[in-house]
Coordinates of C-alpha atoms in Angstrom, one line a residue:
M1 CA 23.8 150.6 45.6
L2 CA 26.5 148.0 45.6
E3 CA 23.9 145.2 45.1
K4 CA 22.5 147.1 42.1
L5 CA 26.0 147.5 40.6
Q6 CA 26.7 143.8 41.2
R7 CA 23.5 142.8 39.3
R8 CA 24.4 145.1 36.4
L9 CA 27.8 143.6 36.1
G10 CA 26.4 140.0 36.3
L11 CA 28.5 139.2 39.4
R12 CA 27.6 136.7 42.1
T13 CA 29.5 137.7 45.3
D14 CA 29.1 139.4 48.6
S15 CA 29.1 142.9 47.2
V16 CA 30.6 144.5 50.3
I17 CA 33.6 142.2 50.4
F18 CA 34.1 142.3 46.6
F19 CA 33.9 146.0 46.0
T20 CA 35.7 147.0 49.2
S21 CA 38.6 144.7 48.4
A22 CA 38.8 146.0 44.9
A23 CA 38.6 149.6 46.0
L24 CA 41.3 149.2 48.7
T25 CA 43.6 147.5 46.2
V26 CA 43.2 150.4 43.8
V27 CA 43.8 153.0 46.6
F28 CA 46.9 151.2 47.7
V29 CA 48.4 150.9 44.3
V30 CA 47.7 154.6 43.4
T31 CA 49.1 155.7 46.8
A32 CA 52.2 153.6 46.3
I33 CA 52.8 155.1 42.9
T34 CA 52.1 158.7 43.8
L35 CA 53.5 158.8 47.3
T36 CA 56.2 156.1 47.0
E37 CA 58.7 157.7 49.5
Q38 CA 56.1 158.4 52.2
V39 CA 54.6 154.9 51.9
D40 CA 58.0 153.4 52.0
R41 CA 59.1 155.3 55.1
T42 CA 55.9 154.5 57.0
F43 CA 55.9 150.8 56.3
A44 CA 59.7 150.5 56.7
A45 CA 59.4 152.0 60.2
A46 CA 56.5 149.8 61.2
S47 CA 58.3 146.7 59.7
D48 CA 61.5 147.5 61.6
W49 CA 59.6 147.9 64.9
L50 CA 57.8 144.6 64.4
L51 CA 61.0 142.8 63.5
T52 CA 62.8 144.2 66.5
N53 CA 60.1 143.9 69.2
L54 CA 57.8 141.1 68.0
G55 CA 60.2 138.8 66.1
W56 CA 60.0 136.4 69.0
F57 CA 56.3 136.2 68.7
Y58 CA 56.6 135.1 65.0
I59 CA 59.1 132.4 65.9
L60 CA 57.0 131.1 68.8
G61 CA 53.9 131.2 66.6
V62 CA 55.1 129.0 63.8
T63 CA 56.7 126.5 66.2
S64 CA 53.3 126.4 68.1
F65 CA 51.6 125.6 64.8
V66 CA 53.9 122.6 64.2
I67 CA 53.3 121.2 67.7
F68 CA 49.5 121.7 67.6
L69 CA 49.2 120.0 64.2
L70 CA 51.2 117.0 65.1
W71 CA 49.4 116.7 68.4
T72 CA 46.0 116.9 66.7
A73 CA 47.0 114.3 64.0
V74 CA 48.3 111.7 66.3
G75 CA 45.6 112.2 69.0
R76 CA 42.1 111.0 69.4
Y77 CA 40.7 113.2 66.6
G78 CA 43.1 111.9 63.9
H79 CA 40.4 109.5 62.5
V80 CA 37.9 112.3 62.0
R81 CA 37.1 112.5 58.2
L82 CA 36.8 115.9 56.5
G83 CA 33.4 115.2 55.1
G84 CA 31.1 112.3 55.8
Q85 CA 32.6 109.1 57.2
D86 CA 31.9 107.4 53.9
E87 CA 33.5 110.3 51.9
R88 CA 36.6 109.4 49.9
P89 CA 39.3 111.7 48.4
E90 CA 38.4 113.3 45.1
Y91 CA 42.0 113.3 43.8
T92 CA 44.7 110.7 43.9
T93 CA 47.6 111.3 46.3
R94 CA 49.9 112.0 43.4
A95 CA 47.6 114.7 41.8
W96 CA 46.9 116.0 45.3
F97 CA 50.6 116.5 46.1
A98 CA 51.3 118.1 42.7
M99 CA 48.6 120.7 43.1
L100 CA 49.3 121.6 46.8
F101 CA 53.0 121.8 46.1
A102 CA 52.7 123.9 42.9
A103 CA 50.3 126.3 44.7
G104 CA 52.5 126.3 47.8
I105 CA 56.2 126.9 47.7
G106 CA 57.3 125.4 44.3
T107 CA 58.1 128.9 43.1
I108 CA 60.1 129.6 46.3
L109 CA 62.2 126.5 45.9
M110 CA 63.2 127.5 42.4
F111 CA 64.1 131.0 43.6
W112 CA 66.0 130.0 46.8
G113 CA 67.2 126.5 46.1
V114 CA 70.6 127.7 45.2
A115 CA 70.6 131.2 46.6
E116 CA 69.9 130.6 50.3
P117 CA 72.4 127.8 51.0
I118 CA 75.1 129.8 49.2
S119 CA 74.2 133.0 51.2
H120 CA 74.5 131.2 54.6
F121 CA 77.6 129.3 53.4
A122 CA 79.3 132.6 52.6
V123 CA 78.0 134.6 55.6
P124 CA 77.1 132.2 58.4
P125 CA 74.3 133.6 60.7
Q126 CA 75.8 132.4 64.0
Q127 CA 79.0 133.7 65.5
G128 CA 82.0 131.3 65.7
V129 CA 81.3 129.6 62.4
E130 CA 84.0 130.4 59.8
P131 CA 82.6 131.3 56.3
Q132 CA 82.9 128.8 53.5
T133 CA 83.9 125.9 55.7
V134 CA 82.4 122.4 56.2
E135 CA 80.7 123.7 59.4
A136 CA 79.3 126.6 57.5
A137 CA 78.0 124.2 54.8
R138 CA 76.2 122.1 57.5
M139 CA 74.6 125.1 59.1
A140 CA 73.6 126.6 55.7
M141 CA 71.7 123.4 55.0
A142 CA 70.1 123.5 58.5
Y143 CA 68.9 127.0 58.1
S144 CA 67.6 126.4 54.5
L145 CA 65.6 123.3 55.5
Y146 CA 64.3 125.0 58.6
H147 CA 63.0 127.8 56.5
F148 CA 61.3 125.6 53.9
G149 CA 60.5 122.4 55.8
L150 CA 57.9 121.6 58.5
H151 CA 57.6 125.2 59.7
T152 CA 56.7 126.8 56.3
W153 CA 54.2 124.0 55.6
S154 CA 52.6 124.3 59.1
I155 CA 51.8 127.9 58.1
F156 CA 49.8 126.5 55.2
C157 CA 48.5 123.3 56.9
L158 CA 46.9 125.0 59.9
P159 CA 44.4 127.2 58.0
A160 CA 43.9 124.5 55.4
L161 CA 42.9 122.0 58.1
T162 CA 40.7 124.5 59.8
F163 CA 39.0 125.6 56.6
A164 CA 38.5 122.0 55.5
Y165 CA 36.9 121.1 58.9
F166 CA 34.4 124.0 59.0
V167 CA 33.5 123.7 55.4
Y168 CA 33.2 119.9 55.1
V169 CA 32.1 119.0 58.6
R170 CA 30.0 122.0 59.6
G171 CA 28.9 123.0 56.1
L172 CA 30.1 126.6 56.2
P173 CA 31.2 128.5 53.1
F174 CA 34.8 128.9 52.0
R175 CA 35.5 132.1 54.0
V176 CA 38.3 132.9 56.5
S177 CA 35.6 134.2 58.8
S178 CA 33.9 130.7 58.8
V179 CA 36.7 129.4 61.0
L180 CA 35.8 131.9 63.7
Q181 CA 32.3 130.5 64.1
P182 CA 33.0 129.1 67.6
L183 CA 34.1 132.6 68.7
L184 CA 31.8 134.9 66.7
G185 CA 28.7 132.8 66.2
D186 CA 26.3 134.3 63.7
R187 CA 28.5 137.5 63.6
I188 CA 30.6 135.8 61.0
N189 CA 27.9 136.9 58.6
G190 CA 28.0 140.5 59.7
T191 CA 30.5 143.3 59.8
A192 CA 33.1 141.5 61.9
G193 CA 33.1 138.5 59.5
R194 CA 33.4 140.8 56.5
I195 CA 36.4 142.7 58.0
V196 CA 38.2 139.4 58.4
D197 CA 37.5 138.3 54.8
I198 CA 38.5 141.7 53.3
T199 CA 41.8 141.5 55.3
A200 CA 42.4 138.0 53.9
V201 CA 41.7 139.1 50.4
M202 CA 44.2 142.0 50.7
G203 CA 46.8 139.7 52.2
T204 CA 46.4 137.2 49.4
L205 CA 46.6 139.8 46.7
F206 CA 49.8 141.4 48.1
G207 CA 51.4 138.1 49.0
V208 CA 50.9 136.8 45.5
A209 CA 52.0 140.1 44.0
V210 CA 55.3 139.8 45.9
S211 CA 55.8 136.2 44.6
I212 CA 55.0 137.3 41.0
G213 CA 57.4 140.1 41.3
L214 CA 60.3 137.9 42.6
G215 CA 59.5 135.3 40.0
T216 CA 59.5 138.0 37.3
L217 CA 63.0 139.1 38.4
Q218 CA 64.2 135.5 38.2
I219 CA 62.7 134.9 34.7
N220 CA 64.1 138.2 33.5
S221 CA 67.6 137.2 34.8
G222 CA 67.4 133.8 33.0
L223 CA 66.3 135.3 29.7
A224 CA 69.1 138.0 30.0
R225 CA 71.6 135.2 30.2
L226 CA 70.1 133.1 27.5
F227 CA 69.1 135.8 24.9
G228 CA 70.7 139.0 26.1
L229 CA 67.3 140.4 27.0
P230 CA 67.7 143.6 29.1
E231 CA 66.8 143.6 32.8
N232 CA 64.5 146.5 33.2
S233 CA 60.9 147.3 34.3
L234 CA 59.5 147.3 30.7
V235 CA 60.6 143.7 30.1
Q236 CA 59.4 142.7 33.5
V237 CA 56.0 144.2 32.9
L238 CA 55.8 142.3 29.6
L239 CA 56.7 139.1 31.4
I240 CA 54.0 139.7 34.0
T241 CA 51.5 140.3 31.2
V242 CA 52.4 136.9 29.7
I243 CA 52.2 135.1 33.0
T244 CA 48.8 136.8 33.7
A245 CA 47.5 135.8 30.3
I246 CA 48.5 132.1 30.8
A247 CA 47.0 132.2 34.3
T248 CA 43.8 133.7 33.0
T249 CA 43.5 131.0 30.3
S250 CA 44.0 128.4 33.0
V251 CA 41.2 130.0 35.1
V252 CA 38.8 129.7 32.2
F253 CA 39.5 126.0 31.9
G254 CA 38.8 125.5 35.6
L255 CA 40.4 123.5 38.4
D256 CA 40.5 120.1 36.8
K257 CA 41.5 121.1 33.3
G258 CA 43.6 124.1 34.3
I259 CA 45.4 124.0 37.6
R260 CA 45.6 120.2 37.9
R261 CA 47.1 119.7 34.4
L262 CA 49.6 122.5 34.8
S263 CA 50.6 121.3 38.2
N264 CA 51.2 117.7 37.0
I265 CA 53.2 118.9 34.0
N266 CA 55.3 121.2 36.2
I267 CA 56.1 118.8 39.0
I268 CA 57.3 116.3 36.4
M269 CA 59.6 119.0 34.8
A270 CA 60.8 120.1 38.2
I271 CA 61.7 116.5 39.2
G272 CA 63.3 116.1 35.8
L273 CA 65.5 119.1 36.5
M274 CA 66.5 117.8 39.9
V275 CA 67.3 114.4 38.5
F276 CA 69.5 116.0 35.8
V277 CA 71.5 117.9 38.4
F278 CA 71.9 114.8 40.5
L279 CA 73.1 112.6 37.6
T280 CA 75.3 115.1 35.9
G281 CA 76.8 116.5 39.1
A282 CA 78.7 114.9 42.0
T283 CA 76.2 111.9 42.2
L284 CA 77.9 110.0 45.0
F285 CA 78.4 113.1 47.0
L286 CA 74.8 114.1 46.6
A287 CA 73.5 110.6 47.4
K288 CA 75.4 110.7 50.7
G289 CA 74.4 114.4 51.2
V290 CA 70.7 113.8 50.9
I291 CA 70.8 111.2 53.8
E292 CA 73.1 113.5 55.9
S293 CA 70.8 116.5 55.3
V294 CA 68.0 114.6 57.0
G295 CA 70.2 114.1 60.1
I296 CA 71.3 117.8 60.0
Y297 CA 67.7 119.0 59.8
L298 CA 66.5 116.7 62.6
S299 CA 69.4 117.5 64.9
Q300 CA 69.1 121.2 64.5
L301 CA 65.3 121.5 64.3
V302 CA 64.5 121.9 68.0
S303 CA 67.2 124.5 68.6
L304 CA 66.4 126.5 65.5
A305 CA 62.6 126.3 66.2
F306 CA 63.2 128.3 69.5
W307 CA 66.2 130.3 68.5
N308 CA 65.7 134.1 68.8
D309 CA 69.2 135.5 68.3
T310 CA 68.9 136.7 71.9
F311 CA 72.6 137.0 72.8
A312 CA 74.2 138.2 69.6
N313 CA 71.2 140.2 68.5
T314 CA 72.6 140.6 65.0
G315 CA 69.3 141.4 63.3
W316 CA 69.9 138.5 60.9
Q317 CA 66.8 136.6 62.0
G318 CA 64.5 139.5 61.4
S319 CA 65.7 139.9 57.8
W320 CA 65.5 136.2 57.1
T321 CA 63.3 133.9 59.3
V322 CA 60.8 136.5 60.6
F323 CA 60.4 138.0 57.2
Y324 CA 59.8 134.5 55.7
W325 CA 57.1 133.7 58.4
A326 CA 55.4 137.1 58.0
W327 CA 55.4 136.8 54.2
T328 CA 54.2 133.2 54.1
I329 CA 51.4 133.7 56.6
T330 CA 49.9 136.6 54.6
W331 CA 49.1 134.3 51.7
S332 CA 48.3 131.3 53.9
P333 CA 44.6 131.9 53.6
F334 CA 45.0 131.5 49.8
V335 CA 47.1 128.3 50.0
G336 CA 45.1 127.0 52.9
I337 CA 41.7 127.4 51.2
F338 CA 43.1 125.9 48.0
I339 CA 44.5 122.9 49.8
A340 CA 41.2 122.5 51.7
R341 CA 39.3 122.7 48.4
I342 CA 41.2 119.7 47.0
S343 CA 41.3 117.7 50.2
K344 CA 37.7 116.6 50.9
G345 CA 37.4 113.1 52.1
R346 CA 40.7 112.7 53.9
T347 CA 41.1 112.1 57.6
I348 CA 42.7 114.7 59.8
R349 CA 45.7 112.4 60.3
E350 CA 46.1 111.7 56.6
F351 CA 45.7 115.4 55.9
V352 CA 48.3 116.6 58.3
I353 CA 50.8 113.9 57.5
G354 CA 50.3 114.5 53.8
V355 CA 50.5 118.3 53.9
L356 CA 53.4 118.4 56.3
G357 CA 55.3 115.3 55.4
L358 CA 55.3 115.0 51.6
P359 CA 56.4 118.5 50.7
T360 CA 58.9 118.6 53.6
A361 CA 60.5 115.3 52.3
F362 CA 60.6 116.8 48.8
T363 CA 62.1 120.0 50.1
I364 CA 64.9 118.1 51.9
V365 CA 65.8 116.3 48.6
W366 CA 65.5 119.5 46.6
F367 CA 67.8 121.6 48.8
S368 CA 70.2 118.7 49.3
I369 CA 70.7 118.4 45.6
F370 CA 70.7 122.0 44.6
G371 CA 72.2 123.5 47.8
L372 CA 74.9 120.9 48.3
S373 CA 75.8 121.0 44.6
A374 CA 76.2 124.7 44.7
I375 CA 78.4 124.5 47.9
D376 CA 80.4 121.7 46.4
L377 CA 81.1 123.8 43.3
E378 CA 82.3 126.7 45.5
L379 CA 84.5 124.4 47.6
D380 CA 86.2 123.1 44.5
G381 CA 86.6 126.6 43.1
E382 CA 84.5 125.8 40.0
S383 CA 81.8 128.5 40.3
E384 CA 81.4 132.1 41.2
L385 CA 78.1 131.8 43.1
V386 CA 79.3 133.5 46.2
R387 CA 80.3 136.5 44.1
T388 CA 77.1 136.5 42.2
V389 CA 74.7 136.0 45.2
V390 CA 76.5 137.7 48.1
V391 CA 78.9 140.3 46.6
E392 CA 76.8 141.4 43.6
G393 CA 73.4 140.7 45.3
D394 CA 72.1 138.9 42.2
V395 CA 69.8 136.5 44.0
P396 CA 67.4 136.0 41.0
G397 CA 70.4 135.0 38.8
A398 CA 71.7 132.4 41.3
L399 CA 70.0 129.4 39.6
F400 CA 71.3 130.3 36.1
T401 CA 74.8 131.0 37.3
F402 CA 74.7 127.6 39.0
L403 CA 73.5 125.9 35.8
E404 CA 76.5 127.3 33.8
S405 CA 78.6 124.6 35.5
Y406 CA 76.5 121.8 34.0
P407 CA 76.2 120.4 30.4
L408 CA 73.4 121.5 28.1
T409 CA 73.4 124.9 29.9
T410 CA 71.1 126.6 27.4
A411 CA 68.5 123.9 27.2
V412 CA 68.4 123.3 30.9
S413 CA 68.2 127.1 31.6
V414 CA 65.2 127.3 29.1
L415 CA 63.5 124.5 31.0
S416 CA 64.1 126.3 34.3
V417 CA 62.6 129.5 33.0
L418 CA 59.5 127.5 31.8
I419 CA 59.2 125.8 35.2
V420 CA 59.3 129.1 37.0
V421 CA 56.7 130.5 34.6
I422 CA 54.3 127.6 35.2
F423 CA 54.9 127.7 38.9
F424 CA 53.9 131.3 39.1
T425 CA 51.0 130.7 36.7
T426 CA 49.5 128.0 39.0
S427 CA 50.0 130.3 42.0
S428 CA 48.2 133.1 40.3
D429 CA 45.5 130.8 39.0
S430 CA 45.0 129.2 42.5
A431 CA 44.9 132.6 44.1
S432 CA 42.2 133.8 41.7
L433 CA 40.1 130.8 42.6
V434 CA 40.5 131.4 46.3
V435 CA 40.0 135.1 46.3
D436 CA 36.7 134.5 44.4
M437 CA 35.7 132.1 47.1
L438 CA 36.6 134.6 49.8
C439 CA 34.4 137.2 48.1
A440 CA 31.5 134.9 47.8
G441 CA 30.2 135.5 51.3
Q442 CA 27.3 133.2 52.1
R443 CA 26.7 132.3 48.4
G444 CA 29.1 129.3 48.4
E445 CA 32.2 128.7 46.3
G446 CA 32.2 131.7 44.0
G447 CA 30.4 132.7 40.9
P448 CA 30.9 133.1 37.1
T449 CA 34.3 132.6 35.5
R450 CA 34.6 136.3 34.8
Q451 CA 35.0 136.9 38.6
R452 CA 38.1 134.7 38.7
V453 CA 39.4 136.3 35.6
F454 CA 39.0 139.7 37.2
W455 CA 41.2 138.6 40.2
A456 CA 43.8 137.0 38.0
I457 CA 44.2 140.2 36.0
T458 CA 44.2 142.3 39.3
E459 CA 47.1 140.2 40.7
G460 CA 49.1 140.9 37.5
V461 CA 48.2 144.6 37.5
V462 CA 49.3 145.0 41.2
A463 CA 52.7 143.5 40.5
G464 CA 53.1 145.1 37.1
T465 CA 52.1 148.6 38.2
L466 CA 54.5 148.5 41.2
I467 CA 57.4 147.3 39.0
A468 CA 56.7 149.9 36.3
A469 CA 56.3 152.8 38.8
T470 CA 59.0 152.1 41.3
G471 CA 61.1 149.2 40.0
K472 CA 62.6 146.7 42.4
S473 CA 62.3 149.2 45.3
G474 CA 58.6 149.0 44.9
L475 CA 58.6 145.3 45.5
D476 CA 60.9 145.8 48.6
A477 CA 58.3 148.3 49.9
L478 CA 55.5 145.8 49.3
A479 CA 57.5 143.2 51.2
E480 CA 57.6 145.6 54.1
V481 CA 53.8 145.9 53.9
I482 CA 53.6 142.2 53.9
T483 CA 55.6 142.0 57.1
V484 CA 53.2 144.4 58.8
F485 CA 50.2 142.5 57.4
G486 CA 51.6 139.3 58.9
L487 CA 50.9 140.3 62.5
P488 CA 47.1 140.1 62.4
F489 CA 47.3 136.9 60.5
F490 CA 49.5 135.4 63.3
V491 CA 46.8 136.4 65.8
L492 CA 44.2 134.9 63.5
A493 CA 46.2 131.7 63.4
F494 CA 46.1 131.3 67.2
L495 CA 42.4 131.9 67.1
M496 CA 42.1 129.1 64.5
M497 CA 43.8 126.7 66.8
Y498 CA 41.5 127.5 69.6
A499 CA 38.4 127.4 67.3
L500 CA 39.3 124.1 65.8
R501 CA 40.0 122.4 69.1
R502 CA 36.7 123.7 70.5
A503 CA 34.7 122.6 67.5
L504 CA 36.2 119.1 67.6
R505 CA 35.3 118.7 71.3
T506 CA 31.8 120.0 70.6
D507 CA 31.1 117.9 67.5
F508 CA 32.7 114.7 68.8
P509 CA 32.0 114.6 72.5
E510 CA 32.6 110.8 72.6
L511 CA 36.3 111.6 71.8
A512 CA 36.6 114.5 74.2
G513 CA 37.0 112.5 77.4
P514 CA 39.9 110.4 78.7
P515 CA 41.6 107.8 76.4
P516 CA 39.6 104.5 75.9
A517 CA 41.8 102.5 78.3
L518 CA 41.1 104.9 81.1
R519 CA 37.4 105.1 80.3
K520 CA 37.2 101.3 80.4
R521 CA 38.9 101.2 83.7
A522 CA 36.6 103.9 85.2
E523 CA 33.6 102.0 83.9
Q524 CA 34.8 98.7 85.5
E525 CA 35.3 100.5 88.9
K526 CA 31.8 102.0 88.7
E527 CA 30.4 98.5 87.9
Q528 CA 32.2 97.1 90.9
E529 CA 30.8 99.9 93.1
R530 CA 27.3 99.1 92.0
D531 CA 27.8 95.4 92.7
R532 CA 29.0 96.1 96.2
A533 CA 26.1 98.4 96.8
G534 CA 23.7 95.8 95.6
N535 CA 25.2 93.1 98.0
G536 CA 24.9 95.4 101.0
G537 CA 28.7 96.0 100.9
T538 CA 29.5 92.4 101.9
D539 CA 31.3 91.4 98.7
R540 CA 34.6 92.9 98.5
G541 CA 36.0 93.9 95.0
P542 CA 39.5 93.6 93.9
R543 CA 40.6 96.8 95.6
E544 CA 39.3 95.6 99.0
Q545 CA 40.7 92.1 98.5
G546 CA 44.2 93.6 98.2
T547 CA 44.7 92.6 94.6
G548 CA 45.9 96.1 93.7
R549 CA 49.4 97.4 94.5
L550 CA 48.2 99.9 97.1
S551 CA 45.9 97.4 98.8
R552 CA 48.7 94.9 99.2
L553 CA 51.0 97.6 100.6
R554 CA 48.2 98.6 103.1
D555 CA 47.6 95.0 104.1
R556 CA 51.3 94.5 104.8
R557 CA 51.5 97.6 107.0
T558 CA 48.3 96.7 109.0
G559 CA 48.7 93.0 109.2
G560 CA 45.5 92.5 107.1
T561 CA 43.4 94.0 109.9
G562 CA 42.9 97.4 108.3
K563 CA 44.2 99.0 111.5
R564 CA 47.6 100.4 112.3

C-alpha cells in the first residue's frame, strides 16, 4: 500500500522510512498540542532522571569522541582517502569551511556568543569563585569555549567521518544504518536498519525545530528593539514562515547554488560583524584576550572534559553541559551526513583536523571578541547585560543589548538579524537535504526536489505549531524530548567508533599490524633466523655475537662462555 501511495505521489524514497517518519511527526505534534501538560510532565521526568543518573555517561561519551578522533587522525589510518586514492576534494577549503560551519553551530554562536559568558560571569558554576570578578571572567570563557570548541565539533565529526567512510570507501547509501554494517551485515536493509534511520529522521527534525525556535526568539527580540515589533507567538510564527520560505527557495536551487552561496555570504557577514566589534571596541584588550583565551581553554580543557560536579552536585552541569551534548547529538546525523556529503576526496587526517580544528579556532576568536567585550562592558559599568540575561532571563535579547554599547547600533542590529536568519535558513536547508537522504533507503542520495521541499516545510511546521500552540514552554518541552532522544544517539555513537575501527582493520589489513619500524625489525630477525637455519646453525647473527644490549650483558655475566 505504501509503495502504491509513493508512486501516486511521484516520490522516490524508502516508503516505510518516509511515511513512518512523517506519521510519527504528525502524531507527536498533535499530541504535544492536545496533551501539552501530560507530555511535558512525562518528558520532564525522564529528562530529570537522565540528567541526574546518566549525566556522567554523556560527559564521558563526548570526551571519548575527541580522543578517538584524534587517535584515528594521527595514527596509521590517517592517510586513508575518503574515496579513491586519486580522488580530490570537490570544494575548496574556504567553501568547505563556510558550509560546514553554517550548517553546524553558526546559529548557536550568534545566540550564545554574548549570553553564555555573561551568564557564567554573573553566576560562576564552581564554588569558591566570586561573581563578576577577574577569576569569574576567566572561568566563564573556559566554560563557553569548552561547550562550543572541540567537544561540540567532535559530536559532529564522529558521525561525519563514519558516514563518509562507509559511503565513499564501501559504497553504501547515505543512511545512518549504513555505518552499522560491520555489526548488522545485510540486516541494515531490513527492519533493524529502518528503525535506526527513522530514529535519526525524528532526531533531526526535532533538533532543527528547537534551533529554529530559539533563532526565532532571537530574531523577534532584535526586531522588537529595532522596530517595536511585539514579542508574541503570532509574530514568531510569521518569522518561521519567512525563514521556511527562504529555506525552501534555497532547496529548489540545490546544494551548489543554494546552500553554498548562502553559506559564503553569511560567513562573510558574520566575520564582518566580528571585525566591527573588534575595531570599535576595546581593540587592544581584545587582541590580548584572544591569545589569553587560547591558554585558558587549553589549561582548563582536561579538567573540564572529565568534570562531573561530583562533590558539589549543584545540578548546574545537567542544565548546561549535559543538555548541550544531548541536544547536539540528536542532530549530529544531519550535520554529520551533510559534512560527509561535502567532504569526498579528503584524507581522514585532513578531514578530522579540518572539522575539529577550523571551527574550534573560529569559535575561540568569536567568543573571545564577543564574550570578553561583554564582560569588559560589565566590569566598566557601561552595560546592563547581567540584568538583561541573568535577572530578566532575556537570553535571546543578549546580543542586541550588547550592540547598544556600539556605534551604528541600528544598522549593526539589522545586520545581526539578517545573519541569524540566513544561518537558520542554511540549517533548515541542509537538514531537508539530509532527511531526504535518510529516507532514500537503498535508492541512493534522495529523489525529486519536491521531497526536500516537503521536509523543509515540515521543519517549519513543527517549530511553528509548537510556538503557536504552547508558546515558549512548548520549545522547553521539546528541549526535554531532545534530552531523552540523546541517549540512544550516544549509544549509537559508541557503536560508530567500534564499526569504523573494525572496517578500517578489515579494508586495510596492511595497516592493521605493528608500526612499520617494528615490522621491519621483525622481518630482519626472521631473515637472520632463516640464514642461520640454512648454514646449519654455524653462523651466528648479531644477537648471538653479542651486538645487542642483552647479549653483551649476558657475555659479561658468563665470561663469554654462555655458562654461569
